PDB file of N, CA, C and O in Angstrom:
ATOM      1  N   MET G   1       0.847  -1.172   0.007  1.00 54.00           N
ATOM      2  CA  MET G   1      -0.031  -0.009  -0.003  1.00 54.00           C
ATOM      3  C   MET G   1       0.904   1.237  -0.006  1.00 54.00           C
ATOM      4  O   MET G   1       1.822   1.330   0.757  1.00 54.00           O
ATOM      5  N   ASP G   2       0.556   2.177  -0.894  1.00 60.00           N
ATOM      6  CA  ASP G   2       1.378   3.421  -0.938  1.00 60.00           C
ATOM      7  C   ASP G   2       1.081   4.324   0.226  1.00 60.00           C
ATOM      8  O   ASP G   2       0.077   4.173   0.873  1.00 60.00           O
ATOM      9  N   LYS G   3       1.850   5.324   0.465  1.00 65.00           N
ATOM     10  CA  LYS G   3       1.734   6.180   1.667  1.00 65.00           C
ATOM     11  C   LYS G   3       0.456   7.078   1.601  1.00 65.00           C
ATOM     12  O   LYS G   3      -0.158   7.276   2.591  1.00 65.00           O
ATOM     13  N   ILE G   4       0.139   7.447   0.407  1.00 62.00           N
ATOM     14  CA  ILE G   4      -1.143   8.268   0.249  1.00 62.00           C
ATOM     15  C   ILE G   4      -2.323   7.413   0.623  1.00 62.00           C
ATOM     16  O   ILE G   4      -3.209   7.851   1.403  1.00 62.00           O
ATOM     17  N   THR G   5      -2.405   6.216   0.135  1.00 61.00           N
ATOM     18  CA  THR G   5      -3.515   5.307   0.493  1.00 61.00           C
ATOM     19  C   THR G   5      -3.575   5.100   1.986  1.00 61.00           C
ATOM     20  O   THR G   5      -4.582   5.126   2.630  1.00 61.00           O
ATOM     21  N   ALA G   6      -2.372   4.785   2.601  1.00 59.00           N
ATOM     22  CA  ALA G   6      -2.307   4.502   4.014  1.00 59.00           C
ATOM     23  C   ALA G   6      -2.731   5.734   4.775  1.00 59.00           C
ATOM     24  O   ALA G   6      -3.516   5.626   5.750  1.00 59.00           O
ATOM     25  N   PHE G   7      -2.429   6.916   4.338  1.00 59.00           N
ATOM     26  CA  PHE G   7      -2.789   8.148   5.074  1.00 59.00           C
ATOM     27  C   PHE G   7      -4.356   8.344   4.942  1.00 59.00           C
ATOM     28  O   PHE G   7      -4.944   8.714   6.022  1.00 59.00           O
ATOM     29  N   ARG G   8      -4.926   8.070   3.843  1.00 59.00           N
ATOM     30  CA  ARG G   8      -6.342   8.296   3.761  1.00 59.00           C
ATOM     31  C   ARG G   8      -7.149   7.288   4.547  1.00 59.00           C
ATOM     32  O   ARG G   8      -8.266   7.524   4.921  1.00 59.00           O
ATOM     33  N   GLN G   9      -6.641   6.156   4.836  1.00 58.00           N
ATOM     34  CA  GLN G   9      -7.258   5.121   5.668  1.00 58.00           C
ATOM     35  C   GLN G   9      -7.229   5.470   7.131  1.00 58.00           C
ATOM     36  O   GLN G   9      -7.958   4.850   7.901  1.00 58.00           O
ATOM     37  N   ARG G  10      -6.410   6.330   7.561  1.00 73.00           N
ATOM     38  CA  ARG G  10      -6.303   6.695   8.953  1.00 73.00           C
ATOM     39  C   ARG G  10      -7.421   7.660   9.333  1.00 73.00           C
ATOM     40  O   ARG G  10      -7.934   8.344   8.439  1.00 73.00           O
ATOM     41  N   ASN G  11      -7.899   7.552  10.523  1.00 82.00           N
ATOM     42  CA  ASN G  11      -8.993   8.418  10.977  1.00 82.00           C
ATOM     43  C   ASN G  11      -8.421   9.548  11.772  1.00 82.00           C
ATOM     44  O   ASN G  11      -8.022   9.430  12.907  1.00 82.00           O
ATOM     45  N   PRO G  12      -8.405  10.804  11.209  1.00 85.00           N
ATOM     46  CA  PRO G  12      -7.871  11.897  11.948  1.00 85.00           C
ATOM     47  C   PRO G  12      -8.532  12.190  13.305  1.00 85.00           C
ATOM     48  O   PRO G  12      -7.867  12.585  14.252  1.00 85.00           O
ATOM     49  N   VAL G  13      -9.828  11.888  13.449  1.00 85.00           N
ATOM     50  CA  VAL G  13     -10.504  12.083  14.722  1.00 85.00           C
ATOM     51  C   VAL G  13      -9.973  11.179  15.722  1.00 85.00           C
ATOM     52  O   VAL G  13      -9.739  11.528  16.857  1.00 85.00           O
ATOM     53  N   ALA G  14      -9.780   9.922  15.336  1.00 85.00           N
ATOM     54  CA  ALA G  14      -9.255   8.976  16.261  1.00 85.00           C
ATOM     55  C   ALA G  14      -7.853   9.274  16.727  1.00 85.00           C
ATOM     56  O   ALA G  14      -7.505   9.112  17.899  1.00 85.00           O
ATOM     57  N   ILE G  15      -6.996   9.767  15.811  1.00 86.00           N
ATOM     58  CA  ILE G  15      -5.640  10.193  16.104  1.00 86.00           C
ATOM     59  C   ILE G  15      -5.740  11.343  17.104  1.00 86.00           C
ATOM     60  O   ILE G  15      -4.980  11.333  18.145  1.00 86.00           O
ATOM     61  N   ALA G  16      -6.468  12.284  16.867  1.00 89.00           N
ATOM     62  CA  ALA G  16      -6.598  13.517  17.694  1.00 89.00           C
ATOM     63  C   ALA G  16      -7.103  13.093  19.090  1.00 89.00           C
ATOM     64  O   ALA G  16      -6.541  13.580  20.101  1.00 89.00           O
ATOM     65  N   THR G  17      -8.113  12.199  19.167  1.00 90.00           N
ATOM     66  CA  THR G  17      -8.588  11.712  20.416  1.00 90.00           C
ATOM     67  C   THR G  17      -7.520  10.957  21.205  1.00 90.00           C
ATOM     68  O   THR G  17      -7.394  11.165  22.444  1.00 90.00           O
ATOM     69  N   SER G  18      -6.768  10.205  20.535  1.00 89.00           N
ATOM     70  CA  SER G  18      -5.647   9.397  21.159  1.00 89.00           C
ATOM     71  C   SER G  18      -4.626  10.410  21.746  1.00 89.00           C
ATOM     72  O   SER G  18      -4.182  10.145  22.867  1.00 89.00           O
ATOM     73  N   ILE G  19      -4.322  11.433  21.084  1.00 90.00           N
ATOM     74  CA  ILE G  19      -3.382  12.389  21.547  1.00 90.00           C
ATOM     75  C   ILE G  19      -3.934  13.112  22.823  1.00 90.00           C
ATOM     76  O   ILE G  19      -3.268  13.245  23.789  1.00 90.00           O
ATOM     77  N   GLY G  20      -5.178  13.450  22.805  1.00 93.00           N
ATOM     78  CA  GLY G  20      -5.873  14.094  23.934  1.00 93.00           C
ATOM     79  C   GLY G  20      -5.772  13.112  25.124  1.00 93.00           C
ATOM     80  O   GLY G  20      -5.479  13.501  26.310  1.00 93.00           O
ATOM     81  N   GLN G  21      -6.003  11.835  24.930  1.00 93.00           N
ATOM     82  CA  GLN G  21      -6.007  10.811  26.047  1.00 93.00           C
ATOM     83  C   GLN G  21      -4.561  10.649  26.573  1.00 93.00           C
ATOM     84  O   GLN G  21      -4.401  10.522  27.738  1.00 93.00           O
ATOM     85  N   ARG G  22      -3.559  10.773  25.674  1.00 91.00           N
ATOM     86  CA  ARG G  22      -2.168  10.705  26.126  1.00 91.00           C
ATOM     87  C   ARG G  22      -1.811  11.878  26.997  1.00 91.00           C
ATOM     88  O   ARG G  22      -1.105  11.828  28.037  1.00 91.00           O
ATOM     89  N   LEU G  23      -2.280  13.113  26.588  1.00 93.00           N
ATOM     90  CA  LEU G  23      -2.034  14.314  27.436  1.00 93.00           C
ATOM     91  C   LEU G  23      -2.657  14.100  28.816  1.00 93.00           C
ATOM     92  O   LEU G  23      -2.020  14.429  29.799  1.00 93.00           O
ATOM     93  N   ARG G  24      -3.824  13.557  28.916  1.00 96.00           N
ATOM     94  CA  ARG G  24      -4.549  13.288  30.177  1.00 96.00           C
ATOM     95  C   ARG G  24      -3.650  12.312  31.017  1.00 96.00           C
ATOM     96  O   ARG G  24      -3.481  12.518  32.197  1.00 96.00           O
ATOM     97  N   THR G  25      -3.190  11.266  30.291  1.00 95.00           N
ATOM     98  CA  THR G  25      -2.324  10.263  31.042  1.00 95.00           C
ATOM     99  C   THR G  25      -1.093  10.924  31.650  1.00 95.00           C
ATOM    100  O   THR G  25      -0.741  10.690  32.762  1.00 95.00           O
ATOM    101  N   PHE G  26      -0.434  11.805  30.870  1.00 94.00           N
ATOM    102  CA  PHE G  26       0.733  12.431  31.356  1.00 94.00           C
ATOM    103  C   PHE G  26       0.457  13.399  32.507  1.00 94.00           C
ATOM    104  O   PHE G  26       1.193  13.485  33.507  1.00 94.00           O
ATOM    105  N   ARG G  27      -0.721  14.110  32.393  1.00 96.00           N
ATOM    106  CA  ARG G  27      -1.122  14.983  33.422  1.00 96.00           C
ATOM    107  C   ARG G  27      -1.416  14.174  34.768  1.00 96.00           C
ATOM    108  O   ARG G  27      -0.895  14.597  35.792  1.00 96.00           O
ATOM    109  N   LEU G  28      -2.149  13.174  34.623  1.00 98.00           N
ATOM    110  CA  LEU G  28      -2.445  12.326  35.802  1.00 98.00           C
ATOM    111  C   LEU G  28      -1.219  11.724  36.401  1.00 98.00           C
ATOM    112  O   LEU G  28      -1.084  11.594  37.657  1.00 98.00           O
ATOM    113  N   ALA G  29      -0.266  11.338  35.647  1.00 96.00           N
ATOM    114  CA  ALA G  29       1.033  10.735  36.108  1.00 96.00           C
ATOM    115  C   ALA G  29       1.740  11.783  36.973  1.00 96.00           C
ATOM    116  O   ALA G  29       2.516  11.420  37.884  1.00 96.00           O
ATOM    117  N   LYS G  30       1.617  13.023  36.705  1.00 96.00           N
ATOM    118  CA  LYS G  30       2.205  14.078  37.503  1.00 96.00           C
ATOM    119  C   LYS G  30       1.350  14.430  38.697  1.00 96.00           C
ATOM    120  O   LYS G  30       1.812  15.279  39.625  1.00 96.00           O
ATOM    121  N   GLY G  31       0.169  13.878  38.770  1.00 98.00           N
ATOM    122  CA  GLY G  31      -0.723  14.186  39.938  1.00 98.00           C
ATOM    123  C   GLY G  31      -1.403  15.572  39.809  1.00 98.00           C
ATOM    124  O   GLY G  31      -1.779  16.123  40.841  1.00 98.00           O
ATOM    125  N   TRP G  32      -1.419  16.179  38.642  1.00 98.00           N
ATOM    126  CA  TRP G  32      -1.959  17.437  38.448  1.00 98.00           C
ATOM    127  C   TRP G  32      -3.439  17.405  38.101  1.00 98.00           C
ATOM    128  O   TRP G  32      -3.949  16.510  37.370  1.00 98.00           O
ATOM    129  N   THR G  33      -4.140  18.392  38.544  1.00 98.00           N
ATOM    130  CA  THR G  33      -5.635  18.592  38.121  1.00 98.00           C
ATOM    131  C   THR G  33      -5.538  19.292  36.720  1.00 98.00           C
ATOM    132  O   THR G  33      -4.574  19.857  36.346  1.00 98.00           O
ATOM    133  N   GLN G  34      -6.682  19.342  36.127  1.00 98.00           N
ATOM    134  CA  GLN G  34      -6.794  20.032  34.874  1.00 98.00           C
ATOM    135  C   GLN G  34      -6.530  21.523  35.172  1.00 98.00           C
ATOM    136  O   GLN G  34      -5.896  22.216  34.355  1.00 98.00           O
ATOM    137  N   GLU G  35      -7.064  21.993  36.229  1.00 98.00           N
ATOM    138  CA  GLU G  35      -6.876  23.413  36.604  1.00 98.00           C
ATOM    139  C   GLU G  35      -5.398  23.796  36.734  1.00 98.00           C
ATOM    140  O   GLU G  35      -4.895  24.815  36.219  1.00 98.00           O
ATOM    141  N   GLU G  36      -4.602  22.861  37.356  1.00 98.00           N
ATOM    142  CA  GLU G  36      -3.174  23.118  37.568  1.00 98.00           C
ATOM    143  C   GLU G  36      -2.438  23.126  36.172  1.00 98.00           C
ATOM    144  O   GLU G  36      -1.617  23.992  36.030  1.00 98.00           O
ATOM    145  N   LEU G  37      -2.770  22.146  35.316  1.00 98.00           N
ATOM    146  CA  LEU G  37      -2.093  22.141  34.040  1.00 98.00           C
ATOM    147  C   LEU G  37      -2.469  23.303  33.190  1.00 98.00           C
ATOM    148  O   LEU G  37      -1.631  23.950  32.547  1.00 98.00           O
ATOM    149  N   ALA G  38      -3.701  23.713  33.269  1.00 98.00           N
ATOM    150  CA  ALA G  38      -4.129  24.910  32.527  1.00 98.00           C
ATOM    151  C   ALA G  38      -3.372  26.149  33.030  1.00 98.00           C
ATOM    152  O   ALA G  38      -2.871  26.902  32.204  1.00 98.00           O
ATOM    153  N   GLU G  39      -3.203  26.313  34.308  1.00 98.00           N
ATOM    154  CA  GLU G  39      -2.460  27.412  34.828  1.00 98.00           C
ATOM    155  C   GLU G  39      -1.006  27.370  34.445  1.00 98.00           C
ATOM    156  O   GLU G  39      -0.401  28.319  34.014  1.00 98.00           O
ATOM    157  N   ARG G  40      -0.368  26.172  34.556  1.00 98.00           N
ATOM    158  CA  ARG G  40       1.057  26.005  34.288  1.00 98.00           C
ATOM    159  C   ARG G  40       1.348  26.249  32.753  1.00 98.00           C
ATOM    160  O   ARG G  40       2.418  26.697  32.418  1.00 98.00           O
ATOM    161  N   SER G  41       0.346  25.877  31.954  1.00 97.00           N
ATOM    162  CA  SER G  41       0.608  25.958  30.459  1.00 97.00           C
ATOM    163  C   SER G  41       0.141  27.318  29.889  1.00 97.00           C
ATOM    164  O   SER G  41       0.474  27.696  28.787  1.00 97.00           O
ATOM    165  N   GLY G  42      -0.727  28.046  30.607  1.00 97.00           N
ATOM    166  CA  GLY G  42      -1.230  29.283  30.073  1.00 97.00           C
ATOM    167  C   GLY G  42      -2.313  29.070  29.104  1.00 97.00           C
ATOM    168  O   GLY G  42      -2.696  29.915  28.335  1.00 97.00           O
ATOM    169  N   VAL G  43      -2.922  27.838  29.170  1.00 97.00           N
ATOM    170  CA  VAL G  43      -4.080  27.510  28.259  1.00 97.00           C
ATOM    171  C   VAL G  43      -5.320  27.553  29.071  1.00 97.00           C
ATOM    172  O   VAL G  43      -5.326  27.109  30.202  1.00 97.00           O
ATOM    173  N   ALA G  44      -6.414  28.037  28.503  1.00 97.00           N
ATOM    174  CA  ALA G  44      -7.653  28.081  29.201  1.00 97.00           C
ATOM    175  C   ALA G  44      -8.114  26.701  29.574  1.00 97.00           C
ATOM    176  O   ALA G  44      -7.917  25.739  28.896  1.00 97.00           O
ATOM    177  N   LEU G  45      -8.715  26.612  30.717  1.00 98.00           N
ATOM    178  CA  LEU G  45      -9.204  25.337  31.247  1.00 98.00           C
ATOM    179  C   LEU G  45     -10.146  24.641  30.213  1.00 98.00           C
ATOM    180  O   LEU G  45     -10.080  23.516  29.951  1.00 98.00           O
ATOM    181  N   SER G  46     -11.062  25.442  29.641  1.00 97.00           N
ATOM    182  CA  SER G  46     -11.957  24.869  28.660  1.00 97.00           C
ATOM    183  C   SER G  46     -11.282  24.266  27.449  1.00 97.00           C
ATOM    184  O   SER G  46     -11.688  23.251  26.938  1.00 97.00           O
ATOM    185  N   THR G  47     -10.140  24.933  27.064  1.00 96.00           N
ATOM    186  CA  THR G  47      -9.357  24.385  25.953  1.00 96.00           C
ATOM    187  C   THR G  47      -8.706  23.102  26.343  1.00 96.00           C
ATOM    188  O   THR G  47      -8.722  22.147  25.562  1.00 96.00           O
ATOM    189  N   LEU G  48      -8.131  23.096  27.549  1.00 97.00           N
ATOM    190  CA  LEU G  48      -7.547  21.864  28.000  1.00 97.00           C
ATOM    191  C   LEU G  48      -8.496  20.714  28.074  1.00 97.00           C
ATOM    192  O   LEU G  48      -8.187  19.574  27.618  1.00 97.00           O
ATOM    193  N   LYS G  49      -9.684  21.008  28.584  1.00 97.00           N
ATOM    194  CA  LYS G  49     -10.706  19.926  28.606  1.00 97.00           C
ATOM    195  C   LYS G  49     -11.101  19.412  27.191  1.00 97.00           C
ATOM    196  O   LYS G  49     -11.235  18.177  27.055  1.00 97.00           O
ATOM    197  N   LEU G  50     -11.149  20.307  26.258  1.00 96.00           N
ATOM    198  CA  LEU G  50     -11.438  19.875  24.871  1.00 96.00           C
ATOM    199  C   LEU G  50     -10.292  19.007  24.318  1.00 96.00           C
ATOM    200  O   LEU G  50     -10.531  18.022  23.642  1.00 96.00           O
ATOM    201  N   PHE G  51      -9.084  19.406  24.638  1.00 94.00           N
ATOM    202  CA  PHE G  51      -7.858  18.591  24.203  1.00 94.00           C
ATOM    203  C   PHE G  51      -7.998  17.193  24.798  1.00 94.00           C
ATOM    204  O   PHE G  51      -7.809  16.184  24.068  1.00 94.00           O
ATOM    205  N   GLU G  52      -8.208  17.080  26.043  1.00 96.00           N
ATOM    206  CA  GLU G  52      -8.218  15.790  26.683  1.00 96.00           C
ATOM    207  C   GLU G  52      -9.443  14.905  26.228  1.00 96.00           C
ATOM    208  O   GLU G  52      -9.266  13.710  26.075  1.00 96.00           O
ATOM    209  N   ALA G  53     -10.572  15.542  26.002  1.00 96.00           N
ATOM    210  CA  ALA G  53     -11.753  14.796  25.711  1.00 96.00           C
ATOM    211  C   ALA G  53     -11.828  14.433  24.265  1.00 96.00           C
ATOM    212  O   ALA G  53     -12.271  13.339  23.865  1.00 96.00           O
ATOM    213  N   LYS G  54     -11.471  15.354  23.367  1.00 93.00           N
ATOM    214  CA  LYS G  54     -11.627  15.175  21.920  1.00 93.00           C
ATOM    215  C   LYS G  54     -10.435  15.440  21.048  1.00 93.00           C
ATOM    216  O   LYS G  54     -10.491  15.217  19.852  1.00 93.00           O
ATOM    217  N   GLY G  55      -9.317  15.899  21.697  1.00 92.00           N
ATOM    218  CA  GLY G  55      -8.113  16.109  20.913  1.00 92.00           C
ATOM    219  C   GLY G  55      -8.305  17.417  20.068  1.00 92.00           C
ATOM    220  O   GLY G  55      -7.594  17.600  19.085  1.00 92.00           O
ATOM    221  N   GLN G  56      -9.211  18.274  20.533  1.00 93.00           N
ATOM    222  CA  GLN G  56      -9.425  19.528  19.700  1.00 93.00           C
ATOM    223  C   GLN G  56      -8.702  20.714  20.314  1.00 93.00           C
ATOM    224  O   GLN G  56      -8.672  20.897  21.513  1.00 93.00           O
ATOM    225  N   GLY G  57      -8.013  21.471  19.466  1.00 92.00           N
ATOM    226  CA  GLY G  57      -7.344  22.691  19.837  1.00 92.00           C
ATOM    227  C   GLY G  57      -6.199  22.970  18.774  1.00 92.00           C
ATOM    228  O   GLY G  57      -5.970  22.219  17.902  1.00 92.00           O
ATOM    229  N   SER G  58      -5.621  24.089  19.005  1.00 93.00           N
ATOM    230  CA  SER G  58      -4.560  24.519  18.123  1.00 93.00           C
ATOM    231  C   SER G  58      -3.239  23.834  18.382  1.00 93.00           C
ATOM    232  O   SER G  58      -2.955  23.393  19.518  1.00 93.00           O
ATOM    233  N   LEU G  59      -2.391  23.813  17.336  1.00 90.00           N
ATOM    234  CA  LEU G  59      -1.075  23.230  17.528  1.00 90.00           C
ATOM    235  C   LEU G  59      -0.302  24.119  18.548  1.00 90.00           C
ATOM    236  O   LEU G  59       0.454  23.475  19.359  1.00 90.00           O
ATOM    237  N   GLN G  60      -0.417  25.364  18.534  1.00 92.00           N
ATOM    238  CA  GLN G  60       0.304  26.268  19.472  1.00 92.00           C
ATOM    239  C   GLN G  60      -0.080  25.877  20.897  1.00 92.00           C
ATOM    240  O   GLN G  60       0.743  25.825  21.810  1.00 92.00           O
ATOM    241  N   ARG G  61      -1.355  25.631  21.151  1.00 94.00           N
ATOM    242  CA  ARG G  61      -1.792  25.318  22.525  1.00 94.00           C
ATOM    243  C   ARG G  61      -1.361  23.947  22.926  1.00 94.00           C
ATOM    244  O   ARG G  61      -0.936  23.625  24.035  1.00 94.00           O
ATOM    245  N   LEU G  62      -1.309  22.995  21.937  1.00 92.00           N
ATOM    246  CA  LEU G  62      -0.770  21.655  22.155  1.00 92.00           C
ATOM    247  C   LEU G  62       0.718  21.751  22.589  1.00 92.00           C
ATOM    248  O   LEU G  62       1.110  21.056  23.548  1.00 92.00           O
ATOM    249  N   ILE G  63       1.439  22.539  21.936  1.00 91.00           N
ATOM    250  CA  ILE G  63       2.854  22.741  22.284  1.00 91.00           C
ATOM    251  C   ILE G  63       2.928  23.297  23.689  1.00 91.00           C
ATOM    252  O   ILE G  63       3.812  22.865  24.460  1.00 91.00           O
ATOM    253  N   ARG G  64       2.134  24.371  23.980  1.00 94.00           N
ATOM    254  CA  ARG G  64       2.220  24.875  25.413  1.00 94.00           C
ATOM    255  C   ARG G  64       1.964  23.829  26.448  1.00 94.00           C
ATOM    256  O   ARG G  64       2.586  23.823  27.467  1.00 94.00           O
ATOM    257  N   ILE G  65       0.937  23.017  26.261  1.00 95.00           N
ATOM    258  CA  ILE G  65       0.628  21.923  27.118  1.00 95.00           C
ATOM    259  C   ILE G  65       1.699  20.919  27.267  1.00 95.00           C
ATOM    260  O   ILE G  65       2.073  20.574  28.378  1.00 95.00           O
ATOM    261  N   SER G  66       2.299  20.625  26.116  1.00 93.00           N
ATOM    262  CA  SER G  66       3.412  19.678  26.098  1.00 93.00           C
ATOM    263  C   SER G  66       4.662  20.174  26.842  1.00 93.00           C
ATOM    264  O   SER G  66       5.330  19.452  27.577  1.00 93.00           O
ATOM    265  N   VAL G  67       4.927  21.504  26.695  1.00 93.00           N
ATOM    266  CA  VAL G  67       6.065  22.034  27.371  1.00 93.00           C
ATOM    267  C   VAL G  67       5.766  22.013  28.916  1.00 93.00           C
ATOM    268  O   VAL G  67       6.669  21.692  29.688  1.00 93.00           O
ATOM    269  N   ALA G  68       4.576  22.327  29.291  1.00 95.00           N
ATOM    270  CA  ALA G  68       4.232  22.356  30.739  1.00 95.00           C
ATOM    271  C   ALA G  68       4.391  20.899  31.333  1.00 95.00           C
ATOM    272  O   ALA G  68       4.830  20.805  32.480  1.00 95.00           O
ATOM    273  N   LEU G  69       3.999  19.964  30.534  1.00 94.00           N
ATOM    274  CA  LEU G  69       4.195  18.586  30.987  1.00 94.00           C
ATOM    275  C   LEU G  69       5.545  18.017  30.900  1.00 94.00           C
ATOM    276  O   LEU G  69       5.893  16.947  31.419  1.00 94.00           O
ATOM    277  N   GLY G  70       6.463  18.766  30.269  1.00 91.00           N
ATOM    278  CA  GLY G  70       7.815  18.338  30.058  1.00 91.00           C
ATOM    279  C   GLY G  70       7.994  17.255  29.015  1.00 91.00           C
ATOM    280  O   GLY G  70       8.984  16.456  29.058  1.00 91.00           O
ATOM    281  N   ILE G  71       7.126  17.140  28.078  1.00 89.00           N
ATOM    282  CA  ILE G  71       7.133  16.099  27.043  1.00 89.00           C
ATOM    283  C   ILE G  71       7.383  16.766  25.617  1.00 89.00           C
ATOM    284  O   ILE G  71       7.151  16.066  24.594  1.00 89.00           O
ATOM    285  N   ASP G  72       7.749  18.017  25.562  1.00 79.00           N
ATOM    286  CA  ASP G  72       7.936  18.712  24.311  1.00 79.00           C
ATOM    287  C   ASP G  72       9.122  18.213  23.533  1.00 79.00           C
ATOM    288  O   ASP G  72       9.178  18.388  22.295  1.00 79.00           O
ATOM    289  N   GLY G  73      10.048  17.523  24.137  1.00 77.00           N
ATOM    290  CA  GLY G  73      11.252  17.056  23.443  1.00 77.00           C
ATOM    291  C   GLY G  73      11.059  15.854  22.613  1.00 77.00           C
ATOM    292  O   GLY G  73      11.918  15.551  21.758  1.00 77.00           O
ATOM    293  N   ASP G  74      10.019  15.173  22.777  1.00 66.00           N
ATOM    294  CA  ASP G  74       9.731  13.911  22.077  1.00 66.00           C
ATOM    295  C   ASP G  74       8.286  13.815  21.598  1.00 66.00           C
ATOM    296  O   ASP G  74       7.444  13.425  22.372  1.00 66.00           O
ATOM    297  N   VAL G  75       7.999  14.319  20.422  1.00 58.00           N
ATOM    298  CA  VAL G  75       6.605  14.303  19.911  1.00 58.00           C
ATOM    299  C   VAL G  75       6.030  12.914  19.928  1.00 58.00           C
ATOM    300  O   VAL G  75       4.789  12.739  20.140  1.00 58.00           O
ATOM    301  N   GLY G  76       6.864  11.881  19.770  1.00 57.00           N
ATOM    302  CA  GLY G  76       6.392  10.501  19.809  1.00 57.00           C
ATOM    303  C   GLY G  76       5.668  10.138  21.072  1.00 57.00           C
ATOM    304  O   GLY G  76       4.881   9.278  21.083  1.00 57.00           O
ATOM    305  N   GLU G  77       5.983  10.889  22.145  1.00 57.00           N
ATOM    306  CA  GLU G  77       5.343  10.589  23.419  1.00 57.00           C
ATOM    307  C   GLU G  77       3.870  10.886  23.371  1.00 57.00           C
ATOM    308  O   GLU G  77       3.105  10.360  24.206  1.00 57.00           O
ATOM    309  N   LEU G  78       3.408  11.704  22.400  1.00 63.00           N
ATOM    310  CA  LEU G  78       2.012  11.985  22.327  1.00 63.00           C
ATOM    311  C   LEU G  78       1.273  11.007  21.496  1.00 63.00           C
ATOM    312  O   LEU G  78       0.068  11.021  21.367  1.00 63.00           O
ATOM    313  N   GLY G  79       1.942  10.046  20.966  1.00 58.00           N
ATOM    314  CA  GLY G  79       1.144   8.959  20.201  1.00 58.00           C
ATOM    315  C   GLY G  79       1.455   8.991  18.705  1.00 58.00           C
ATOM    316  O   GLY G  79       0.878   8.184  17.983  1.00 58.00           O
ATOM    317  N   PHE G  80       2.286   9.918  18.201  1.00 54.00           N
ATOM    318  CA  PHE G  80       2.531   9.936  16.817  1.00 54.00           C
ATOM    319  C   PHE G  80       3.444   8.869  16.327  1.00 54.00           C
ATOM    320  O   PHE G  80       3.453   8.481  15.216  1.00 54.00           O
ATOM    321  N   GLY G  81       4.244   8.292  17.271  1.00 47.00           N
ATOM    322  CA  GLY G  81       5.232   7.280  16.905  1.00 47.00           C
ATOM    323  C   GLY G  81       4.695   6.124  16.181  1.00 47.00           C
ATOM    324  O   GLY G  81       5.345   5.651  15.298  1.00 47.00           O
ATOM    325  N   HIS G  82       3.482   5.608  16.495  1.00 45.00           N
ATOM    326  CA  HIS G  82       2.926   4.534  15.847  1.00 45.00           C
ATOM    327  C   HIS G  82       2.138   4.821  14.552  1.00 45.00           C
ATOM    328  O   HIS G  82       1.518   3.970  14.001  1.00 45.00           O
ATOM    329  N   PHE G  83       2.164   6.043  14.133  1.00 43.00           N
ATOM    330  CA  PHE G  83       1.410   6.479  12.945  1.00 43.00           C
ATOM    331  C   PHE G  83       2.288   6.694  11.704  1.00 43.00           C
ATOM    332  O   PHE G  83       1.904   7.350  10.814  1.00 43.00           O
ATOM    333  N   HIS G  84       3.511   6.183  11.709  1.00 39.00           N
ATOM    334  CA  HIS G  84       4.421   6.333  10.582  1.00 39.00           C
ATOM    335  C   HIS G  84       3.934   5.514   9.403  1.00 39.00           C
ATOM    336  O   HIS G  84       3.451   4.469   9.542  1.00 39.00           O
TER     337      HIS G  84
END
């Protein structure tokens, strides 16, 4: 299967949701509430909730959350690693 066909078969919504779930997992591993991560990252609580629940939000905010969690050095930690 060529790369274009493989890309089209992936579900972007499922990938985004998976990333949101991984963010939640990292947050919980640190023992942080959503409010605490929102404050540390400078991202609105409502935005953080959307990221965790549905993977919805901007790339800029995703980066801010990742930096606050200390996982910005390895994008694969968010779940991209298995989507090659």
